[in-house]
CSV table of C-alpha atoms in Angstrom, one decimal:
chain,number,residue,atom,x,y,z
A,1,MET,CA,-7.0,60.0,8.3
A,2,ALA,CA,-3.7,58.3,9.0
A,3,ASP,CA,-5.2,56.3,11.9
A,4,GLN,CA,-8.0,55.2,9.6
A,5,VAL,CA,-5.5,53.9,7.0
A,6,THR,CA,-3.5,52.1,9.7
A,7,THR,CA,-6.7,50.5,11.0
A,8,ASP,CA,-7.7,49.4,7.5
A,9,GLN,CA,-4.3,47.8,7.0
A,10,GLN,CA,-4.5,46.0,10.3
A,11,LEU,CA,-7.9,44.7,9.4
A,12,LEU,CA,-6.7,43.5,6.0
A,13,GLN,CA,-3.7,41.8,7.6
A,14,LYS,CA,-5.9,40.2,10.2
A,15,GLU,CA,-8.2,38.9,7.4
A,16,LYS,CA,-5.2,37.6,5.5
A,17,ASN,CA,-3.9,35.8,8.6
A,18,VAL,CA,-7.4,34.2,9.2
A,19,LYS,CA,-7.5,33.1,5.6
A,20,ASN,CA,-4.0,31.5,5.8
A,21,GLU,CA,-5.0,29.8,9.0
A,22,LEU,CA,-8.2,28.4,7.5
A,23,ASP,CA,-6.2,27.2,4.4
A,24,THR,CA,-3.7,25.5,6.7
A,25,ILE,CA,-6.6,23.8,8.6
A,26,ARG,CA,-8.2,22.6,5.4
A,27,THR,CA,-4.9,21.2,4.1
A,28,LYS,CA,-4.3,19.3,7.4
A,29,ARG,CA,-7.9,18.0,7.4
A,30,ARG,CA,-7.4,16.8,3.8
A,31,ILE,CA,-4.2,15.0,4.8
A,32,ILE,CA,-6.0,13.4,7.8
A,33,LEU,CA,-8.9,12.2,5.7
A,34,GLY,CA,-6.4,10.7,3.2
A,35,ILE,CA,-4.7,8.9,6.1
A,36,MET,CA,-8.1,7.4,7.1
A,37,TYR,CA,-8.5,6.1,3.6
A,38,GLY,CA,-5.0,4.5,3.8
A,39,LEU,CA,-5.8,2.8,7.1
A,40,ILE,CA,-9.0,1.4,5.7
A,41,SER,CA,-7.2,0.1,2.6
A,42,ALA,CA,-4.8,-1.8,4.9
A,43,VAL,CA,-7.7,-3.9,6.0
A,44,GLY,CA,-8.5,-5.0,2.5
A,45,TYR,CA,-4.9,-5.6,1.6
A,46,SER,CA,-4.6,-7.8,4.7
A,47,ILE,CA,-7.4,-10.1,4.0
A,48,VAL,CA,-6.9,-10.7,0.2
A,49,PRO,CA,-3.8,-12.9,0.4
A,50,LEU,CA,-5.4,-15.0,3.2
A,51,MET,CA,-8.5,-15.8,1.1
A,52,LEU,CA,-6.6,-18.6,-0.6
A,53,TYR,CA,-6.8,-20.5,2.7
A,54,ILE,CA,-10.6,-20.8,2.1
A,55,ILE,CA,-10.0,-22.9,-1.0
A,56,PRO,CA,-9.6,-26.6,-0.1
A,57,GLU,CA,-5.9,-27.7,-0.4
A,58,GLN,CA,-6.8,-31.1,-1.8
A,59,GLY,CA,-8.4,-29.9,-5.1
A,60,PRO,CA,-7.9,-30.4,-8.8
A,61,TYR,CA,-6.2,-27.0,-9.2
A,62,GLY,CA,-2.9,-28.1,-7.8
A,63,ASN,CA,-0.7,-26.7,-5.0
A,64,LEU,CA,-2.1,-23.3,-4.0
A,65,ALA,CA,1.4,-22.2,-2.8
A,66,ALA,CA,3.0,-22.9,-6.1
A,67,PRO,CA,4.2,-19.7,-8.0
A,68,ILE,CA,1.9,-20.3,-10.9
A,69,ASN,CA,-1.2,-20.5,-8.7
A,70,ALA,CA,-0.1,-17.5,-6.7
A,71,THR,CA,0.6,-15.5,-9.9
A,72,PHE,CA,-2.8,-16.5,-11.3
A,73,TYR,CA,-4.4,-15.2,-8.2
A,74,VAL,CA,-2.6,-11.9,-8.5
A,75,THR,CA,-3.5,-11.7,-12.3
A,76,VAL,CA,-7.2,-12.2,-11.6
A,77,GLN,CA,-7.0,-9.6,-8.8
A,78,GLU,CA,-5.6,-7.0,-11.3
A,79,ILE,CA,-8.3,-7.9,-13.9
A,80,MET,CA,-11.1,-7.7,-11.3
A,81,ALA,CA,-9.7,-4.5,-9.8
A,82,THR,CA,-9.8,-3.0,-13.3
A,83,PHE,CA,-13.4,-4.0,-13.6
A,84,VAL,CA,-14.3,-2.5,-10.2
A,85,ILE,CA,-12.6,0.8,-11.0
A,86,PHE,CA,-14.2,0.7,-14.5
A,87,ILE,CA,-17.7,0.5,-12.9
A,88,PHE,CA,-17.0,2.8,-9.9
A,89,TYR,CA,-15.5,5.7,-11.9
A,90,LYS,CA,-18.1,5.1,-14.8
A,91,PRO,CA,-17.1,3.6,-18.2
A,92,LYS,CA,-17.0,6.9,-20.0
A,93,ASN,CA,-14.7,8.5,-17.5
A,94,PHE,CA,-12.5,5.4,-17.4
A,95,ILE,CA,-12.1,5.5,-21.2
A,96,ASN,CA,-11.2,9.2,-21.0
A,97,PHE,CA,-8.6,8.4,-18.4
A,98,LEU,CA,-7.0,5.9,-20.8
A,99,LYS,CA,-6.9,8.5,-23.6
A,100,LEU,CA,-4.2,10.3,-21.5
A,101,LEU,CA,-1.8,7.6,-22.7
A,102,ARG,CA,-1.1,9.9,-25.7
A,103,HIS,CA,1.0,12.0,-23.3
A,104,LYS,CA,4.5,10.9,-22.6
A,105,GLU,CA,4.1,11.6,-18.9
A,106,THR,CA,1.3,9.1,-18.7
A,107,TRP,CA,3.6,6.2,-19.6
A,108,LEU,CA,5.5,7.0,-16.4
A,109,ILE,CA,2.4,5.8,-14.6
A,110,VAL,CA,2.6,2.5,-16.6
A,111,LEU,CA,6.3,2.2,-15.7
A,112,TYR,CA,5.9,2.9,-12.0
A,113,GLY,CA,2.9,0.6,-11.9
A,114,PHE,CA,4.9,-2.1,-13.7
A,115,LEU,CA,7.8,-1.8,-11.3
A,116,GLY,CA,5.6,-1.8,-8.3
A,117,GLY,CA,3.4,-4.6,-9.7
A,118,PRO,CA,4.5,-7.4,-11.9
A,119,VAL,CA,8.3,-6.7,-11.5
A,120,ALA,CA,8.0,-6.5,-7.8
A,121,MET,CA,6.0,-9.7,-7.6
A,122,VAL,CA,8.6,-11.6,-9.7
A,123,PHE,CA,11.4,-10.3,-7.4
A,124,PHE,CA,9.5,-11.3,-4.3
A,125,GLN,CA,8.9,-14.8,-5.7
A,126,LEU,CA,12.6,-15.1,-6.4
A,127,SER,CA,13.4,-13.9,-2.9
A,128,VAL,CA,11.1,-16.6,-1.4
A,129,LEU,CA,12.7,-19.3,-3.6
A,130,LEU,CA,16.1,-18.2,-2.4
A,131,THR,CA,15.2,-18.1,1.3
A,132,ILE,CA,15.8,-21.7,2.6
A,133,ASN,CA,15.0,-22.9,6.1
A,134,HIS,CA,16.7,-25.7,8.1
A,135,GLN,CA,14.4,-28.3,6.5
A,136,GLY,CA,15.6,-27.4,3.0
A,137,GLY,CA,12.2,-25.8,2.1
A,138,THR,CA,11.5,-22.2,1.0
A,139,ASP,CA,10.2,-19.7,3.5
A,140,GLY,CA,8.5,-16.4,2.7
A,141,THR,CA,8.1,-15.0,6.2
A,142,VAL,CA,11.3,-13.0,6.4
A,143,PRO,CA,11.1,-11.6,2.8
A,144,GLY,CA,7.5,-10.6,3.6
A,145,LEU,CA,8.6,-8.7,6.7
A,146,LEU,CA,11.4,-6.9,4.9
A,147,LEU,CA,9.0,-5.6,2.3
A,148,ASN,CA,7.6,-3.3,4.9
A,149,LEU,CA,10.9,-1.4,4.9
A,150,ASN,CA,9.4,0.5,1.9
A,151,VAL,CA,8.0,2.8,4.5
A,152,ILE,CA,11.4,4.2,5.6
A,153,LEU,CA,12.6,4.2,2.0
A,154,ALA,CA,9.6,6.3,1.0
A,155,ALA,CA,10.2,8.8,3.8
A,156,ILE,CA,13.9,9.1,2.9
A,157,GLY,CA,13.0,9.5,-0.7
A,158,SER,CA,10.5,12.2,0.0
A,159,ALA,CA,13.1,14.1,2.1
A,160,ILE,CA,15.8,13.8,-0.6
A,161,PHE,CA,13.8,14.3,-3.9
A,162,PHE,CA,10.8,16.4,-2.8
A,163,ARG,CA,12.4,18.1,0.2
A,164,ALA,CA,9.4,17.0,2.3
A,165,ARG,CA,9.7,17.8,5.9
A,166,GLN,CA,8.6,15.4,8.6
A,167,SER,CA,8.2,16.2,12.3
A,168,LYS,CA,10.2,14.7,15.1
A,169,TYR,CA,7.2,12.5,15.9
A,170,THR,CA,7.2,10.9,12.4
A,171,TRP,CA,11.0,10.4,12.2
A,172,THR,CA,11.1,8.9,15.7
A,173,ALA,CA,8.2,6.5,14.9
A,174,LEU,CA,9.7,5.6,11.6
A,175,ALA,CA,13.1,4.8,13.2
A,176,ILE,CA,11.5,2.7,15.9
A,177,SER,CA,9.3,0.8,13.3
A,178,THR,CA,12.4,0.1,11.1
A,179,CYS,CA,14.4,-1.3,14.1
A,180,LEU,CA,11.4,-3.5,15.1
A,181,ILE,CA,10.9,-4.8,11.5
A,182,LEU,CA,14.6,-5.6,11.3
A,183,GLY,CA,14.6,-7.2,14.7
A,184,MET,CA,11.5,-9.3,13.9
A,185,SER,CA,13.1,-10.4,10.6
A,186,ILE,CA,16.3,-11.5,12.4
A,187,HIS,CA,14.3,-13.2,15.1
A,188,PHE,CA,12.3,-15.2,12.5
A,189,ALA,CA,15.4,-16.0,10.6
A,190,ILE,CA,17.0,-17.5,13.7
A,191,GLU,CA,13.8,-19.4,14.7
A,192,GLU,CA,13.4,-20.8,11.2
A,193,GLY,CA,17.1,-21.7,11.0
A,194,LEU,CA,17.5,-19.9,7.7
A,195,ALA,CA,20.7,-20.8,5.8
A,196,TRP,CA,23.4,-18.2,5.1
A,197,SER,CA,22.7,-18.7,1.4
A,198,SER,CA,19.3,-17.1,2.1
A,199,ILE,CA,21.0,-13.7,2.3
A,200,GLY,CA,20.5,-13.4,-1.5
A,201,GLY,CA,16.8,-13.8,-1.1
A,202,MET,CA,16.7,-11.2,1.7
A,203,CYS,CA,18.5,-8.7,-0.5
A,204,LEU,CA,16.0,-9.3,-3.3
A,205,ALA,CA,13.2,-8.6,-0.8
A,206,LEU,CA,14.9,-5.3,0.0
A,207,VAL,CA,15.1,-4.5,-3.7
A,208,THR,CA,11.3,-5.3,-3.9
A,209,ALA,CA,10.7,-2.9,-1.0
A,210,GLY,CA,12.6,-0.3,-3.1
A,211,PHE,CA,10.3,-0.9,-6.0
A,212,TYR,CA,7.2,-0.3,-3.8
A,213,ALA,CA,8.7,2.9,-2.4
A,214,MET,CA,9.6,4.0,-5.9
A,215,GLU,CA,6.1,3.5,-7.1
A,216,ALA,CA,4.7,5.5,-4.2
A,217,LEU,CA,7.1,8.4,-4.7
A,218,GLY,CA,6.7,8.4,-8.5
A,219,MET,CA,3.0,8.3,-8.5
A,220,SER,CA,2.8,11.0,-5.8
A,221,HIS,CA,5.0,13.3,-7.9
A,222,LEU,CA,2.9,12.7,-11.0
A,223,MET,CA,-0.3,13.6,-9.1
A,224,SER,CA,1.1,16.7,-7.3
A,225,SER,CA,4.0,18.2,-9.3
A,226,SER,CA,3.9,17.0,-12.9
A,227,LYS,CA,2.8,19.1,-15.8
A,228,ILE,CA,-0.5,17.3,-16.2
A,229,LYS,CA,-1.1,16.8,-12.4
A,230,PHE,CA,-3.0,13.5,-12.7
A,231,THR,CA,-5.9,12.9,-10.4
A,232,ASN,CA,-5.9,9.8,-8.2
A,233,HIS,CA,-8.8,8.5,-10.3
A,234,GLU,CA,-6.7,8.8,-13.5
A,235,THR,CA,-3.6,7.4,-11.9
A,236,VAL,CA,-5.2,4.3,-10.3
A,237,SER,CA,-7.2,3.6,-13.5
A,238,ILE,CA,-4.2,3.7,-15.8
A,239,LYS,CA,-1.9,1.8,-13.4
A,240,THR,CA,-4.4,-1.0,-12.7
A,241,SER,CA,-5.5,-1.5,-16.3
A,242,SER,CA,-1.9,-1.6,-17.6
A,243,SER,CA,-0.8,-3.9,-14.9
A,244,ALA,CA,-3.7,-6.2,-15.6
A,245,ILE,CA,-2.8,-6.4,-19.3
A,246,LEU,CA,0.9,-7.1,-18.5
A,247,MET,CA,0.0,-9.7,-15.9
A,248,LEU,CA,-2.4,-11.4,-18.3
A,249,LEU,CA,0.2,-11.5,-21.1
A,250,LEU,CA,3.3,-12.3,-19.0
A,251,GLY,CA,2.4,-13.1,-15.4
A,252,THR,CA,1.4,-16.8,-15.4
A,253,PRO,CA,3.8,-17.8,-18.3
A,254,ILE,CA,6.8,-16.4,-16.4
A,255,ALA,CA,5.6,-18.2,-13.2
A,256,ALA,CA,5.3,-21.4,-15.2
A,257,VAL,CA,8.9,-21.0,-16.3
A,258,PHE,CA,9.9,-20.6,-12.6
A,259,SER,CA,8.1,-23.8,-11.9
A,260,HIS,CA,10.1,-25.6,-14.6
A,261,GLN,CA,7.2,-25.7,-17.0
A,262,SER,CA,6.9,-24.3,-20.5
A,263,PHE,CA,6.0,-20.7,-21.2
A,264,LEU,CA,2.6,-21.6,-22.8
A,265,ASP,CA,1.7,-23.8,-19.8
A,266,GLY,CA,1.2,-20.6,-17.9
A,267,TYR,CA,-2.1,-20.0,-19.8
A,268,LYS,CA,-3.5,-23.4,-18.9
A,269,ILE,CA,-4.0,-22.3,-15.3
A,270,PHE,CA,-7.1,-20.3,-16.5
A,271,ALA,CA,-8.9,-23.6,-16.8
A,272,ASN,CA,-9.3,-23.5,-13.0
A,273,PHE,CA,-12.2,-21.2,-13.5
A,274,GLN,CA,-14.3,-24.3,-14.2
A,275,TYR,CA,-14.2,-24.9,-10.4
A,276,TYR,CA,-16.8,-22.5,-9.2
A,277,ASP,CA,-15.7,-22.4,-5.5
A,278,TYR,CA,-12.1,-21.5,-6.6
A,279,ALA,CA,-13.4,-19.0,-9.1
A,280,LEU,CA,-15.7,-17.2,-6.7
A,281,ILE,CA,-13.1,-16.7,-4.0
A,282,VAL,CA,-10.5,-15.5,-6.5
A,283,LEU,CA,-13.0,-13.1,-8.0
A,284,ALA,CA,-14.0,-11.8,-4.6
A,285,GLY,CA,-10.4,-11.2,-3.8
A,286,GLY,CA,-10.1,-9.1,-6.9
A,287,ILE,CA,-13.1,-7.0,-6.0
A,288,ILE,CA,-11.7,-6.3,-2.5
A,289,MET,CA,-8.3,-5.5,-4.0
A,290,GLY,CA,-9.8,-3.0,-6.5
A,291,SER,CA,-11.7,-1.2,-3.7
A,292,SER,CA,-8.6,-1.1,-1.5
A,293,ARG,CA,-6.4,0.2,-4.2
A,294,MET,CA,-8.8,3.1,-4.9
A,295,LEU,CA,-8.6,4.0,-1.2
A,296,TYR,CA,-4.8,3.7,-1.3
A,297,TYR,CA,-4.4,6.0,-4.2
A,298,ALA,CA,-6.8,8.5,-2.7
A,299,CYS,CA,-4.5,8.5,0.4
A,300,LEU,CA,-1.5,8.9,-1.9
A,301,SER,CA,-3.0,11.9,-3.6
A,302,MET,CA,-4.2,13.6,-0.4
A,303,SER,CA,-1.5,12.7,2.1
A,304,GLY,CA,1.7,11.9,0.2
A,305,PRO,CA,4.0,8.8,0.0
A,306,THR,CA,5.3,8.8,3.6
A,307,TYR,CA,1.9,8.8,5.3
A,308,THR,CA,0.5,6.4,2.7
A,309,THR,CA,3.1,3.7,3.0
A,310,SER,CA,3.0,4.2,6.8
A,311,THR,CA,-0.7,3.4,7.0
A,312,GLN,CA,0.1,0.0,5.5
A,313,LEU,CA,2.1,-1.0,8.6
A,314,LEU,CA,-1.4,-1.6,10.1
A,315,MET,CA,-1.4,-4.8,8.0
A,316,PHE,CA,0.9,-6.2,10.8
A,317,PHE,CA,-2.2,-6.0,13.0
A,318,TRP,CA,-5.0,-7.0,10.7
A,319,THR,CA,-3.3,-10.0,9.1
A,320,PRO,CA,-3.1,-12.0,12.3
A,321,ILE,CA,-6.6,-10.9,13.3
A,322,PHE,CA,-8.0,-12.4,10.1
A,323,GLN,CA,-5.8,-15.5,10.8
A,324,TYR,CA,-7.5,-16.0,14.1
A,325,ILE,CA,-10.9,-15.5,12.5
A,326,PHE,CA,-10.2,-18.1,9.8
A,327,ILE,CA,-8.9,-20.5,12.4
A,328,ALA,CA,-12.1,-20.0,14.4
A,329,VAL,CA,-14.4,-20.8,11.4
A,330,ASN,CA,-12.3,-23.8,10.4
A,331,VAL,CA,-11.2,-22.9,6.9
A,332,PRO,CA,-10.1,-26.0,4.9
A,333,ASN,CA,-6.4,-25.1,5.0
A,334,LYS,CA,-4.4,-25.2,8.2
A,335,ILE,CA,-3.3,-21.8,9.5
A,336,SER,CA,-0.6,-21.4,12.1
A,337,GLU,CA,-1.3,-18.9,14.9
A,338,PRO,CA,1.1,-16.0,15.2
A,339,THR,CA,3.8,-16.7,17.8
A,340,TRP,CA,3.9,-14.8,21.1
A,341,TYR,CA,7.0,-12.9,20.1
A,342,TYR,CA,5.3,-11.7,16.9
A,343,TRP,CA,3.0,-9.5,19.1
A,344,VAL,CA,6.0,-8.3,21.1
A,345,TYR,CA,7.2,-6.6,17.9
A,346,VAL,CA,3.9,-5.8,16.4
A,347,ILE,CA,2.2,-3.9,19.3
A,348,PRO,CA,5.0,-1.2,19.3
A,349,ILE,CA,4.8,-1.1,15.4
A,350,VAL,CA,1.0,-0.5,15.6
A,351,PHE,CA,1.6,2.3,18.2
A,352,CYS,CA,4.2,3.9,15.9
A,353,THR,CA,1.6,3.7,13.1
A,354,PHE,CA,-0.8,5.6,15.3
A,355,ILE,CA,1.8,8.2,16.0
A,356,ILE,CA,2.6,8.7,12.3
A,357,SER,CA,-1.1,8.8,11.4
A,358,SER,CA,-1.7,11.4,14.2
A,359,ASN,CA,1.3,13.6,13.2
A,360,GLU,CA,-0.7,16.4,11.7
A,361,PHE,CA,-2.8,16.7,14.8
A,362,LEU,CA,0.2,16.4,17.2
A,363,VAL,CA,2.1,19.1,15.4
A,364,HIS,CA,-0.9,21.5,15.1
A,365,ALA,CA,-2.0,20.8,18.8
A,366,SER,CA,1.5,21.6,20.0
A,367,LYS,CA,1.2,25.1,18.5
A,368,VAL,CA,-2.4,26.0,19.3
A,369,GLY,CA,-3.2,23.7,22.2
A,370,TRP,CA,-4.9,20.3,22.4
A,371,LYS,CA,-8.5,21.4,22.8
A,372,ARG,CA,-8.3,24.0,20.0
A,373,GLY,CA,-6.3,21.7,17.8
A,374,PHE,CA,-8.8,18.9,18.1
A,375,HIS,CA,-11.8,21.3,17.4
A,376,GLU,CA,-10.1,22.8,14.4
A,377,LEU,CA,-9.0,19.6,12.7
A,378,PHE,CA,-12.0,17.4,13.6
A,379,GLY,CA,-14.8,19.9,14.3
A,380,LYS,CA,-16.7,22.2,12.0
A,381,ILE,CA,-14.5,24.7,10.1
A,382,PRO,CA,-15.6,28.3,10.9
A,383,LYS,CA,-16.6,30.4,7.9
A,384,GLN,CA,-14.3,33.2,6.9
A,385,ASN,CA,-15.6,36.6,7.6
A,386,THR,CA,-15.4,38.5,4.3
A,387,LYS,CA,-16.8,41.8,5.7
């Protein structure tokens, strides 16, 4: 009788262990799927800014590089992204998502979205205006590179505030990526002959990176640990629609002020929609942005802020690839090819991105073996025996 009881207990314990193993595998597979969404979103985020090169420079809509034109482009992106999400998630569901604004916690989504959207954009524009090259012109290359430091900031924030644990593979890859980004920024600063006064612009770029990291950390917390536990559908819908409204009301007018125009002149930029070629490209950019953002927030919900921001390092690879494509098809605006030393920095960064993205598999395989680890995480999950 005692032997029978012992045997039953062993079977129950074995069944419990199997269940825990299957739950762990399902969790890891969910994280890996989220990372795949993030890597795909990086493709869309890479091409959208470059689409302005398709618009002829000599047009009636003014300088495409001017803050007001760039802000208008971002504003329309937010509006079109809202429209895409509205259709994809169905109008009834979208409206129900917005009804969540009656909860105080929901306004944190608006706040994080505002900091990681319009506010970050204004800070970035200021950082570009304060970064002066040897010819006396502004240069956005170094500020753009420094924005990618939001990856290490998100990882540190996750460890401090959420006690998230990262493997030695992730921390090593993050440390190498950070050094490479800083090295590339310094290299470009020397090559472009940036003035010492540009340090202020670089500091603002770091502040902007902090806003992006804060958005990722805050949204991830609201989706996983808050009282309401928002879904990624609810979060991206509220964030995008509120950002679109704020950009529509304040975006282009503030950009007009930066360009030494009146506040109301910012709304005149919408007259550019009369030029169909300009309008179609801007609208297409918004559709791609909306689709990419849905994938990004799915990644944030499934994989957490560190993995999500790390996937965006792949933009270092896709951006020059699209530049080469645009050069090959002879887009109206001149695009400079990436320098040889750009790839010296980027190839290791892409490798580090691969290591971070493969972290769940690497950690699991180191425990159970490479063949079994690959089968469990990428093959068919065995059904639990309930008998």
